[in-house]
Backbone as a printed PyTorch tensor [residue, N CA C, xyz], in Angstrom:
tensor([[[ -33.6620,   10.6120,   48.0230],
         [ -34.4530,    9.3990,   47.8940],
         [ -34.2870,    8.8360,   46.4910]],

        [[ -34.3000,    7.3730,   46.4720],
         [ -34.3240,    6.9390,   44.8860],
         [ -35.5130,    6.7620,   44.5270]],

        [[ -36.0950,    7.6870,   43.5300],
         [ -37.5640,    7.9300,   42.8370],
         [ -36.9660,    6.3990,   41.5850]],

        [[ -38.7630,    5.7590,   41.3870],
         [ -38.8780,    4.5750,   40.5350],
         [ -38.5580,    4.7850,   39.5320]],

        [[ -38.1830,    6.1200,   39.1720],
         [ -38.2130,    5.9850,   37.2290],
         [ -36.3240,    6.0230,   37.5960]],

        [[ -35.5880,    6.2170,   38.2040],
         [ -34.0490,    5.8540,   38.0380],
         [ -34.0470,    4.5850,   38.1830]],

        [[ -34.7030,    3.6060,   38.2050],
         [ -34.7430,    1.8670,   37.9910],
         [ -34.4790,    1.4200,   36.9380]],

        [[ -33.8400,    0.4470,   36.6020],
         [ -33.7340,    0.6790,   35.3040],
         [ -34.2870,   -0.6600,   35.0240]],

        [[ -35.1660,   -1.4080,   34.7110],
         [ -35.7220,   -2.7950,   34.5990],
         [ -34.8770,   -3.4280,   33.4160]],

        [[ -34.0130,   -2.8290,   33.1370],
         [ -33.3930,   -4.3530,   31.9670],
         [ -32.1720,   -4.9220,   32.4440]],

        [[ -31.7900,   -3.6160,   33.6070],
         [ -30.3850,   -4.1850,   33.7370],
         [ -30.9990,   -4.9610,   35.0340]],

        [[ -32.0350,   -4.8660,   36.1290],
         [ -32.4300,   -4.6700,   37.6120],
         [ -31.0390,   -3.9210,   38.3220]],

        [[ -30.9670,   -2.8900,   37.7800],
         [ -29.7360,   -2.1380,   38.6610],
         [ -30.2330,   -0.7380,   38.5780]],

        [[ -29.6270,    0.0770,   39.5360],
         [ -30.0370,    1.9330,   39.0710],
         [ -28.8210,    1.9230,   38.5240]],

        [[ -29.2000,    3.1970,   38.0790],
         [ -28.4120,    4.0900,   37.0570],
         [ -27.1440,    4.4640,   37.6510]],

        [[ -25.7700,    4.5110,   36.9240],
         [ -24.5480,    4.4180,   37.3400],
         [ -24.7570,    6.4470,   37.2770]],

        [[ -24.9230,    6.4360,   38.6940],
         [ -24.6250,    7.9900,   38.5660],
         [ -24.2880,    8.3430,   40.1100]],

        [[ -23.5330,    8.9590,   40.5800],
         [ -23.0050,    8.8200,   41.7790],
         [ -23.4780,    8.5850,   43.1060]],

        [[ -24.7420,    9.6630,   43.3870],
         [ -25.2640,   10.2170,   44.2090],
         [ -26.7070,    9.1280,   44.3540]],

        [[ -27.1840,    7.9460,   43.2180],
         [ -27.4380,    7.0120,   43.6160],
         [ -27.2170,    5.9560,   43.5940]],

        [[ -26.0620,    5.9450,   42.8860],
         [ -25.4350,    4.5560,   43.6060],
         [ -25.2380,    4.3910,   44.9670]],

        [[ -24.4920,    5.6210,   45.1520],
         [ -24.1300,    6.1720,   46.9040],
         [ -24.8380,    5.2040,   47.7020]],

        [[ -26.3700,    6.5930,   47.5610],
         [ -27.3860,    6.1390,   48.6780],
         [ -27.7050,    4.7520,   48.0340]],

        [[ -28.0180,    3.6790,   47.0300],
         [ -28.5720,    2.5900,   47.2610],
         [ -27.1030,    1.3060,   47.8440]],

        [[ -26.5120,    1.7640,   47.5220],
         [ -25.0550,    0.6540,   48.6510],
         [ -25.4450,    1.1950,   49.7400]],

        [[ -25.4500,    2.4230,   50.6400],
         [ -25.9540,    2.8910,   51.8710],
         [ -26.5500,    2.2400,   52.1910]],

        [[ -28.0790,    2.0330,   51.7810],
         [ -29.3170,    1.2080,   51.9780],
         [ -29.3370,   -0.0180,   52.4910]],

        [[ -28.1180,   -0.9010,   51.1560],
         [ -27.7800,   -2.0290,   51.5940],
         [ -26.8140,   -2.0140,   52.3370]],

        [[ -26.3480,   -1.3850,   52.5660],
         [ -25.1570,   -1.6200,   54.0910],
         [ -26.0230,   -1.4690,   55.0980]],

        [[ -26.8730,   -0.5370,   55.3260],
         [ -27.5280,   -0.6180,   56.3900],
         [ -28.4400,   -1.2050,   56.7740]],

        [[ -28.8440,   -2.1590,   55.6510],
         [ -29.9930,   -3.5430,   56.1330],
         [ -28.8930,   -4.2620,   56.0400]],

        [[ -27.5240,   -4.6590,   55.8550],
         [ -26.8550,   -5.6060,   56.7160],
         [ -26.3000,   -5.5450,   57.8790]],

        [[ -25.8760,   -4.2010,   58.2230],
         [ -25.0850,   -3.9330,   59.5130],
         [ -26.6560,   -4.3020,   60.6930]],

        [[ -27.4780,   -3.6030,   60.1060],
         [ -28.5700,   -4.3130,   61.3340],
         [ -29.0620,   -5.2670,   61.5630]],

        [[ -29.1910,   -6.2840,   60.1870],
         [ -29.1190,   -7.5740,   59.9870],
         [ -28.5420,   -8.4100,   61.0800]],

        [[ -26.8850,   -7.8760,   60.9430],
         [ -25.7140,   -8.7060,   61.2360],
         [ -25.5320,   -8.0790,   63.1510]],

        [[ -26.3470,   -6.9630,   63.2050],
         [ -26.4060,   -6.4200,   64.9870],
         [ -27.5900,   -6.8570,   65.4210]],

        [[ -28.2850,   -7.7860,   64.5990],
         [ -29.7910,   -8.3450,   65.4680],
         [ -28.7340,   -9.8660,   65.6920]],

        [[ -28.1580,  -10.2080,   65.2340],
         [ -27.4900,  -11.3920,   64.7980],
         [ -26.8870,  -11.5350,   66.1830]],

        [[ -25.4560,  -10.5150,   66.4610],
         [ -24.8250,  -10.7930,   67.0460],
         [ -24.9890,  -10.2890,   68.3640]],

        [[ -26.4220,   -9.4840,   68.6920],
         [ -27.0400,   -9.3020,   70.1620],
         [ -27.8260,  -10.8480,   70.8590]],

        [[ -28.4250,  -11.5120,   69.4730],
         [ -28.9530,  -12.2600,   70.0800],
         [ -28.1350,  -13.4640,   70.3540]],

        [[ -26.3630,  -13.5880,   69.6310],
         [ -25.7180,  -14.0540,   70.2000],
         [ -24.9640,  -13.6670,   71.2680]],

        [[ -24.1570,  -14.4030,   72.9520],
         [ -23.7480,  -13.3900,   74.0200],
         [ -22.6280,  -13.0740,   73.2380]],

        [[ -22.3030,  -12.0650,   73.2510],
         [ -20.6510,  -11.8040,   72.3660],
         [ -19.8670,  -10.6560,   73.6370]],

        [[ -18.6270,  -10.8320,   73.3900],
         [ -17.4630,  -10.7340,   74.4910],
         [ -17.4380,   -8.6970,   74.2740]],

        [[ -17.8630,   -8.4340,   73.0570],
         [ -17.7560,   -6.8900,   72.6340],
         [ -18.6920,   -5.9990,   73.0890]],

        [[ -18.4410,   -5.2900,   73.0710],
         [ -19.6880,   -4.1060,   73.4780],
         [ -20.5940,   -3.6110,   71.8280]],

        [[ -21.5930,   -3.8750,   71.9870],
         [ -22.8110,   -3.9060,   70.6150],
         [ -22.3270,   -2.2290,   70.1360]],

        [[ -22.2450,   -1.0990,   70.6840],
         [ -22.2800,   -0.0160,   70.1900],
         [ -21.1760,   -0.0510,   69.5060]],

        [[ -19.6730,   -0.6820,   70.1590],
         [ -18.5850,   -0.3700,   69.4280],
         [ -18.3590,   -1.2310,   67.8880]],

        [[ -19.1670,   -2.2670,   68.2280],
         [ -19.3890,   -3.3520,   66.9840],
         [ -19.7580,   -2.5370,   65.7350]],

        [[ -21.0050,   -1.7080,   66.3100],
         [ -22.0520,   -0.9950,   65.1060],
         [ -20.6350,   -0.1570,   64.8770]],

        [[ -20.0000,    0.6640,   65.9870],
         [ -19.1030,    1.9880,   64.7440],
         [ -18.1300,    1.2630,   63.7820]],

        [[ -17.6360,   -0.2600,   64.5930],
         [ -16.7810,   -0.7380,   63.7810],
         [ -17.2480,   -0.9360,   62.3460]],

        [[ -18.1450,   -1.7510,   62.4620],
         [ -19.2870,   -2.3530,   61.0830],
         [ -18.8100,   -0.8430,   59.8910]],

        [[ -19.9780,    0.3280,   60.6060],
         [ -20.1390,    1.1910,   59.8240],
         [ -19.0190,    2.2680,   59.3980]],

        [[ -17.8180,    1.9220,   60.1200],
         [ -16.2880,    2.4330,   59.7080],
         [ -16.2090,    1.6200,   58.3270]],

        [[ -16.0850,    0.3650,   58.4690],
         [ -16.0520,   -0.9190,   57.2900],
         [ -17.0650,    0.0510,   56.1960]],

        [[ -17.8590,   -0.0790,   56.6950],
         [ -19.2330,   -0.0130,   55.3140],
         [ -18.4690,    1.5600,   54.6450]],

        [[ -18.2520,    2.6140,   55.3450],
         [ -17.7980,    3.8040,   54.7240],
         [ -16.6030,    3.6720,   54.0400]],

        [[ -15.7410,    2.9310,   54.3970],
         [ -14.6460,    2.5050,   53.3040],
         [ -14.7810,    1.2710,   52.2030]],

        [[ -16.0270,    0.7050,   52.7910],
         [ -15.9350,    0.2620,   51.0640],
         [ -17.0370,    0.8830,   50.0800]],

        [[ -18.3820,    2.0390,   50.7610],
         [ -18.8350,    2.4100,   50.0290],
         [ -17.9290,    3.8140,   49.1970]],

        [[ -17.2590,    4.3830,   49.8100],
         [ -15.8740,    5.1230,   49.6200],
         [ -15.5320,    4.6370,   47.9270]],

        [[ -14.5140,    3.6930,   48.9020],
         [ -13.7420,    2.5700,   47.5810],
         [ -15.0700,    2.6860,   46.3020]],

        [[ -16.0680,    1.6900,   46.5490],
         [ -16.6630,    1.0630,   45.4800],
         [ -16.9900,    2.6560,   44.3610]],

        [[ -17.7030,    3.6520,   45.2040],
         [ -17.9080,    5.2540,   44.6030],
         [ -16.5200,    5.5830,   43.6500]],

        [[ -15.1950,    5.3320,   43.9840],
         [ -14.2540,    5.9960,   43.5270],
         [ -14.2580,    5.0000,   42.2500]],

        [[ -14.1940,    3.1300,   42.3650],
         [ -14.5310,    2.5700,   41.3340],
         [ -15.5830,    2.6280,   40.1200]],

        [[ -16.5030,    3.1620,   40.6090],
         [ -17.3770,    3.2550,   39.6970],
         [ -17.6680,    4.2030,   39.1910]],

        [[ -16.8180,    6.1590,   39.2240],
         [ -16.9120,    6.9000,   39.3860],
         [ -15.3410,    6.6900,   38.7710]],

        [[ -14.5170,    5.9980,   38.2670],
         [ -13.4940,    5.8790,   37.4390],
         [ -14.1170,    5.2410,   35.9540]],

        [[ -14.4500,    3.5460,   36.4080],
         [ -15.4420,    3.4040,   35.5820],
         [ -16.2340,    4.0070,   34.3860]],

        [[ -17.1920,    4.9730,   35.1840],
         [ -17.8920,    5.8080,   34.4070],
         [ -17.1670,    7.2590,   33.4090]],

        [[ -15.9650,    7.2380,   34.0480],
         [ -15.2920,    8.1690,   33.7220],
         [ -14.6280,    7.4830,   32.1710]],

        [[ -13.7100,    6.2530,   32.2890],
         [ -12.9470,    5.9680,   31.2730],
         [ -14.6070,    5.5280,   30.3040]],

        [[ -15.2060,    5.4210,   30.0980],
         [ -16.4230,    4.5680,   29.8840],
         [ -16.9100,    6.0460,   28.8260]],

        [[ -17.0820,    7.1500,   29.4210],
         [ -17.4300,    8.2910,   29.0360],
         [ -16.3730,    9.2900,   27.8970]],

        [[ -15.0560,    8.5910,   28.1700],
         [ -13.9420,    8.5460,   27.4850],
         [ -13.9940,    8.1130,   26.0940]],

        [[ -14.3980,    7.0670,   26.4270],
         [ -14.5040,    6.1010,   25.4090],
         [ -15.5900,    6.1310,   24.2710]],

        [[ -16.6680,    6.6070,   24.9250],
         [ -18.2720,    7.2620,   24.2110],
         [ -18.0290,    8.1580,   23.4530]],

        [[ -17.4370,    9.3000,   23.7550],
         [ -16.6630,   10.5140,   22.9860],
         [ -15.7160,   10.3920,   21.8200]],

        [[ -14.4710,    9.5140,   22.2200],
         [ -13.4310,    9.1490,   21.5350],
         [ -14.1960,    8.6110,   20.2420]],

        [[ -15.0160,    7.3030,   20.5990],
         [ -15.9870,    6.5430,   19.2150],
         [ -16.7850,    7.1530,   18.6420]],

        [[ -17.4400,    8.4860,   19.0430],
         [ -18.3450,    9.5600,   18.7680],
         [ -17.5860,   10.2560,   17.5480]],

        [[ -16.3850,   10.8060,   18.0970],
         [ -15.5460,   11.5440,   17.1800],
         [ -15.1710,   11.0190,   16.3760]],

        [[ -14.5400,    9.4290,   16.2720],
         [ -14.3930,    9.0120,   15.2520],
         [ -15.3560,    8.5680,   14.4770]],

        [[ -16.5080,    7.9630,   14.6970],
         [ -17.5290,    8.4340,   14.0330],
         [ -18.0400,    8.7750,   12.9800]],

        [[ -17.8820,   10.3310,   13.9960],
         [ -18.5900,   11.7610,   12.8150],
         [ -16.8670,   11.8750,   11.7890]],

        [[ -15.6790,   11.1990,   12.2680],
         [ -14.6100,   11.8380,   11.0270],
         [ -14.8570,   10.1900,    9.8600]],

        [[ -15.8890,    9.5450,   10.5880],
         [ -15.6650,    8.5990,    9.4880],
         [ -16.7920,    8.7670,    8.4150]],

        [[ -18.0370,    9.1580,    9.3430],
         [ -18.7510,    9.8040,    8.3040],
         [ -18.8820,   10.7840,    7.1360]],

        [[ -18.3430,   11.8830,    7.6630],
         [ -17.6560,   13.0270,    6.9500],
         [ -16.5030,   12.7360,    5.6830]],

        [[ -15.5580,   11.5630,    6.1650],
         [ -15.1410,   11.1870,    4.8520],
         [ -15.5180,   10.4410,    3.8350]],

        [[ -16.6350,    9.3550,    4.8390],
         [ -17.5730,    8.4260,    3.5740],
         [ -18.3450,    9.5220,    2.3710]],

        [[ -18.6730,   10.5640,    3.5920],
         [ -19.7830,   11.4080,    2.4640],
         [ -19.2000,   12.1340,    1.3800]],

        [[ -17.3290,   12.4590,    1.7110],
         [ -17.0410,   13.2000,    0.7790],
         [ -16.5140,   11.9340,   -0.4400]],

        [[ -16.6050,   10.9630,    0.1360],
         [ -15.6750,    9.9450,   -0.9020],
         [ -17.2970,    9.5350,   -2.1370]],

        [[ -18.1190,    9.2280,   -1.4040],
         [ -19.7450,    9.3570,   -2.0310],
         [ -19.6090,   10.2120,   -3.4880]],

        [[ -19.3920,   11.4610,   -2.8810],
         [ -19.5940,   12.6080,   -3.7450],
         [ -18.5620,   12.4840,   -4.9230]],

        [[ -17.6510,   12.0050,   -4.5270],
         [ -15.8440,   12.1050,   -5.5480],
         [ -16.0140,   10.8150,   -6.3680]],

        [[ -17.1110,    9.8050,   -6.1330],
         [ -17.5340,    8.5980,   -6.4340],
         [ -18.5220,    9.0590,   -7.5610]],

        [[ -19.8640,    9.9640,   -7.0740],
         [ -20.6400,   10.6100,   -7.9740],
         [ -20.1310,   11.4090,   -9.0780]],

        [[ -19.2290,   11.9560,   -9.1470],
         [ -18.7450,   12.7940,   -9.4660],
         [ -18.1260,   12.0700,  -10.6970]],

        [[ -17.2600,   10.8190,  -10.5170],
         [ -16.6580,   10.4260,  -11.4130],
         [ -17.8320,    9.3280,  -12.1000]],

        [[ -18.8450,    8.3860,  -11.3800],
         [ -19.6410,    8.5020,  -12.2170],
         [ -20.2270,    9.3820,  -13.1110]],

        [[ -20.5730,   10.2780,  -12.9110],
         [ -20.9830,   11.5260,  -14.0040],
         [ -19.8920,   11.3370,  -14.7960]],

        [[ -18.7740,   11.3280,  -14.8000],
         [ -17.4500,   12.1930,  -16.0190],
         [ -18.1120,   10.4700,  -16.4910]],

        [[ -17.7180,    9.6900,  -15.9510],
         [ -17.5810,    8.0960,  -16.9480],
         [ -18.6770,    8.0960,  -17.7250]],

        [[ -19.8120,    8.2080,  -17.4210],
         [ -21.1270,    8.4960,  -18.0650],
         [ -21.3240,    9.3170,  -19.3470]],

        [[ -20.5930,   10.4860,  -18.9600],
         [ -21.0240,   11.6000,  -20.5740],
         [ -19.8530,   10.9930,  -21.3480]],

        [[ -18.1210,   10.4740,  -20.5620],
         [ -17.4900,    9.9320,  -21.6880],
         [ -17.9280,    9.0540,  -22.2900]],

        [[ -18.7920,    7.9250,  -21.6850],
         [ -19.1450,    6.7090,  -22.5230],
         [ -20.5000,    7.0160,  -23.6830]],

        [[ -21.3420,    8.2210,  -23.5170],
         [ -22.4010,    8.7190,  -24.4760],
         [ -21.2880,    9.1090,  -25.4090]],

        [[ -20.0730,   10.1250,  -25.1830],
         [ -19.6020,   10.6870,  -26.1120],
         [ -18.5460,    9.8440,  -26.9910]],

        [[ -18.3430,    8.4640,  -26.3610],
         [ -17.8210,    7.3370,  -27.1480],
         [ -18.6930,    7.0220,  -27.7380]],

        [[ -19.5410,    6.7770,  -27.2050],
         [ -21.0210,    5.9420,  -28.0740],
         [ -21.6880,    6.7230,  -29.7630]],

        [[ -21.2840,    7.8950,  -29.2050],
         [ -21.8330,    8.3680,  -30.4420],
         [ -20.7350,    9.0130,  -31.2090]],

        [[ -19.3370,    8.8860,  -31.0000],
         [ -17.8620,    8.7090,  -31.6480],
         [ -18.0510,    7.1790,  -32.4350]],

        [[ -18.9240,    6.0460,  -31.6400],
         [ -18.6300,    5.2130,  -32.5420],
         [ -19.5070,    4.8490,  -33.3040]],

        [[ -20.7930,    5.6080,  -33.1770],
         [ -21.8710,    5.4310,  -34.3420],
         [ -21.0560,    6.3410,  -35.1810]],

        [[ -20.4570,    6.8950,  -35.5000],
         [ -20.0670,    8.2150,  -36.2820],
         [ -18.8400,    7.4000,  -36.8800]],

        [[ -18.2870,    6.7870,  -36.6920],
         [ -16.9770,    5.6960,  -37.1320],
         [ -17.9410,    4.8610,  -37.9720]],

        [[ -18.7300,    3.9250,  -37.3410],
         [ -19.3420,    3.0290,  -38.1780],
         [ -20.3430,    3.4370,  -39.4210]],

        [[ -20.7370,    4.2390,  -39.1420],
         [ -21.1720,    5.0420,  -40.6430],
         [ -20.4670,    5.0460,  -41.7380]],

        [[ -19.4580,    5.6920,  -41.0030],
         [ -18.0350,    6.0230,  -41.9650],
         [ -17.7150,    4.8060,  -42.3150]],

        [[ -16.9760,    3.8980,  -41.6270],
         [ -16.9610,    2.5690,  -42.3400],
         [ -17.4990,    2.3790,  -43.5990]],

        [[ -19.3730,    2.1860,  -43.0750],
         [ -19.7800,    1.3020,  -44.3080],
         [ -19.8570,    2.5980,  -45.0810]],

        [[ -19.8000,    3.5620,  -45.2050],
         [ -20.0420,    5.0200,  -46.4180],
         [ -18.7540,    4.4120,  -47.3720]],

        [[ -17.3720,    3.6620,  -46.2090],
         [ -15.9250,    3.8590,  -47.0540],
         [ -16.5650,    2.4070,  -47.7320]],

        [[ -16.5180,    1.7120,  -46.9540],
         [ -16.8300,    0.4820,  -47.8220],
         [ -17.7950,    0.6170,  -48.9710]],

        [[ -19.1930,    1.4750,  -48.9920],
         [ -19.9470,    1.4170,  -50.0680],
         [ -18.8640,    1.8170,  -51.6300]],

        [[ -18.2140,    2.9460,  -50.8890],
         [ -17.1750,    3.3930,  -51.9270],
         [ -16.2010,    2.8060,  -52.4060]],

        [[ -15.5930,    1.5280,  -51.8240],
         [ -14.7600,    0.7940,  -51.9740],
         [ -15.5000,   -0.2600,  -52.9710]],

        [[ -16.8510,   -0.7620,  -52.1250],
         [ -17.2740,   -1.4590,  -53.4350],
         [ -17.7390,   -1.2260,  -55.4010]],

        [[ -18.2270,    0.1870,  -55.0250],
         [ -18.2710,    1.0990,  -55.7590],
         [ -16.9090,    1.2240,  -57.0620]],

        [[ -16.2180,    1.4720,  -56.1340],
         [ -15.0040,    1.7140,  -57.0740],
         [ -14.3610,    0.3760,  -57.4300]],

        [[ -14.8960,   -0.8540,  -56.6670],
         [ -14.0670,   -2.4810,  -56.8760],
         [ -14.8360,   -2.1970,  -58.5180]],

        [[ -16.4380,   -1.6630,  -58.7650],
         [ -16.8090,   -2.2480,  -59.7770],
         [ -16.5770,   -1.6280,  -60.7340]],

        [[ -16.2530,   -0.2590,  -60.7350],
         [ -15.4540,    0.8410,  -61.9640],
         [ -14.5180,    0.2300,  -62.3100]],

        [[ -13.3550,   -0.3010,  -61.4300],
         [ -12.3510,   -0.8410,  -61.9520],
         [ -11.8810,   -1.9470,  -62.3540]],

        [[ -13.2440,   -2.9540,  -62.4420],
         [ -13.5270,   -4.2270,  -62.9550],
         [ -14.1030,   -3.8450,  -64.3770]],

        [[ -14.4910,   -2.4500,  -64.9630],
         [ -15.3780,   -2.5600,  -65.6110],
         [ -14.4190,   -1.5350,  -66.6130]],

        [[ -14.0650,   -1.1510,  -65.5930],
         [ -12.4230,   -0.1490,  -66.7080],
         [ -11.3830,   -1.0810,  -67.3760]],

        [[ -11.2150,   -2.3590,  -66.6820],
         [ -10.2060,   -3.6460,  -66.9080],
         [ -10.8410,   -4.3000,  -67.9300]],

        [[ -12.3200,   -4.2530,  -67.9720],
         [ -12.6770,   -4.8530,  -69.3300],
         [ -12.4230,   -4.0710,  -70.4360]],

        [[ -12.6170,   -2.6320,  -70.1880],
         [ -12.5060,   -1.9810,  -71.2850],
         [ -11.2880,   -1.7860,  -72.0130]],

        [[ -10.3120,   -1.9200,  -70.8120],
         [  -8.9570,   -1.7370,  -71.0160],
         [  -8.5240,   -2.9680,  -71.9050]],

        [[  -8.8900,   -4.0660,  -71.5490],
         [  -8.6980,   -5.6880,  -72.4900],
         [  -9.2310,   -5.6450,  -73.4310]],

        [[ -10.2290,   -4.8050,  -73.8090],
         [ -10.8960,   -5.1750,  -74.9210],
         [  -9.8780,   -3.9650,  -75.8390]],

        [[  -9.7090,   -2.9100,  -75.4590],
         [  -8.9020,   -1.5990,  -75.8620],
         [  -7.9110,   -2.0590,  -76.3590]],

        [[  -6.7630,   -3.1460,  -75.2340],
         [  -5.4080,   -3.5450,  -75.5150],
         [  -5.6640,   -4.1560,  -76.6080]],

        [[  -6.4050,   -5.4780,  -76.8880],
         [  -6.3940,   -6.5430,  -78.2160],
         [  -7.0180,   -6.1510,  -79.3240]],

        [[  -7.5180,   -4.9340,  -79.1630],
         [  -7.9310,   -3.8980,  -80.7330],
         [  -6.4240,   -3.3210,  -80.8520]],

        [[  -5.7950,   -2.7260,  -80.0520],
         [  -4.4470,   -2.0690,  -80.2290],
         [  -3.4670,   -2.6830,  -80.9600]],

        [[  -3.3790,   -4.0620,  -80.1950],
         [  -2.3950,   -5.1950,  -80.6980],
         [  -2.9750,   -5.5630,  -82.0780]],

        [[  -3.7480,   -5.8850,  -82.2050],
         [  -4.2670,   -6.3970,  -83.6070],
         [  -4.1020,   -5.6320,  -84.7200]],

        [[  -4.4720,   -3.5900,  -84.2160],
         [  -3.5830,   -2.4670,  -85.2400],
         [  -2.6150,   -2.7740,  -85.2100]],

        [[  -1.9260,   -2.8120,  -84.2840],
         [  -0.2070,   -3.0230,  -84.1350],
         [   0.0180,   -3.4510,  -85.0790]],

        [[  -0.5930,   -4.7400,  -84.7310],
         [  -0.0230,   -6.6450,  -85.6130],
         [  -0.4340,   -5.6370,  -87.3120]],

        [[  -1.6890,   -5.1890,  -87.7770],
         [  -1.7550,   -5.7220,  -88.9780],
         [  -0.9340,   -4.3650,  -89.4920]],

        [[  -0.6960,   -3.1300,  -88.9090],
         [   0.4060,   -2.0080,  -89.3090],
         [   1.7670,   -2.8070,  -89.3090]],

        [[   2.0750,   -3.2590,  -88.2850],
         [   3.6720,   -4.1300,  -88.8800],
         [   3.5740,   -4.9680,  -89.9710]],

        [[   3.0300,   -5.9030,  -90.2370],
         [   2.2980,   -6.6290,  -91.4720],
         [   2.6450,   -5.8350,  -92.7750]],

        [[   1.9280,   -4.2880,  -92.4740],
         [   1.6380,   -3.4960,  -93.9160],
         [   2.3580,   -3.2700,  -93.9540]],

        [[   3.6530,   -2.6590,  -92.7780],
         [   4.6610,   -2.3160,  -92.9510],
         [   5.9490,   -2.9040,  -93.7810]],

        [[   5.6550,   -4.1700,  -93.5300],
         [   6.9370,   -4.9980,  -94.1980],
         [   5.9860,   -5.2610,  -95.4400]],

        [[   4.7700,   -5.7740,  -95.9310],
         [   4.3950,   -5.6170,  -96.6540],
         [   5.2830,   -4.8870,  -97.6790]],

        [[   5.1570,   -2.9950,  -97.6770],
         [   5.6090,   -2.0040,  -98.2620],
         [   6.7580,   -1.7240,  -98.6210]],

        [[   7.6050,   -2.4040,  -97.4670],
         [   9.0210,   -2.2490,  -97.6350],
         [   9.7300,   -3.3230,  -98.4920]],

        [[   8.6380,   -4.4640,  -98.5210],
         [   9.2920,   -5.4240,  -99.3760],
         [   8.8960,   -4.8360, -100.8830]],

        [[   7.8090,   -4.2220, -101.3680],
         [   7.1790,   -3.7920, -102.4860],
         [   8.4420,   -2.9810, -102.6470]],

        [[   8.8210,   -2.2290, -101.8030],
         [   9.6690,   -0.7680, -102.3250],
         [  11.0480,   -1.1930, -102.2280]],

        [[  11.4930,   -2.1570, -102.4690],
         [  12.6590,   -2.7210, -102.6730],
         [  13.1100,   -3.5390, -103.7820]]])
């Protein structure tokens, strides 16, 4: 018997499963074959009514036959197909999750390299201005050594000058 809960109200169809599909095409073959034998008794017809009905219900068994083997292929490639997309799937999942991880993973490395740049380049820029303080440092020693040195040279020259002076001075005396 087809119990109400194999109904399926969204499709208004039962459930593609053999044994009721079967019996509900049965059902309806057999409210047409009697349909169609109230039909053609109450028309005079040249045939004999019993042989009509085996004919009818020869018909109805080969196409409920047929339609069973169709839909019962159907369900088969259909079930094929559920599996096949299933499996691929779970192999597509399985590689998203490992690609996730190889993703995490290299976030992390990029992360501690960029702290350990970061504080490579506070450690540079220190240095910088430490070189530069020293650079300025030493611009002013050696601005201040250049004076001394100018003032040093034109005391030198001026001994120079007045020792050559004395010199010929002497040599003219001692001649």
């Amino acid at each position: 018997a087809i119990l109400a809960q194999d109904f399926d109200s969204r499709t208004l169809c039962f459930p593609i499963n053999e044994v009721g599909a079967m019996r509900a095409v049965g059902i309806a073959c057999l409210a047409a074959i009697f349909v169609q034998l109230f039909a053609h008794t109450a028309q005079a017809s040249d045939t004999n009514p019993v042989q009509k009905v085996i004919e009818l219900l020869a018909n109805l068994h080969v196409k409920v036959v047929q339609e069973g083997e169709e839909a019962k292929k159907a369900f088969k490639e259909f079930s094929e197909w559920c599996e096949e997309r299933s499996q691929n799937l779970g192999f597509d999942i399985k590689t998203a999750k490992a690609e996730v991880e190889e993703l995490n993973a290299e976030i992390e490395r990029a992360t501690s390299s960029s702290v350990a740049l970061s504080t490579k380049i506070d450690e540079t820029a220190s240095e910088i201005a430490g070189n530069e303080a020293d650079l300025k440092s030493a611009s002013e020693i050696r601005k201040a050594e250049e004076k001394d040195f100018s003032t040093a040279e034109s005391e030198l020259v001026e001994v120079i000058d007045a020792i050559e002076r004395a010199i010929n001075v002497l040599e003219r005396e001692a001649r």
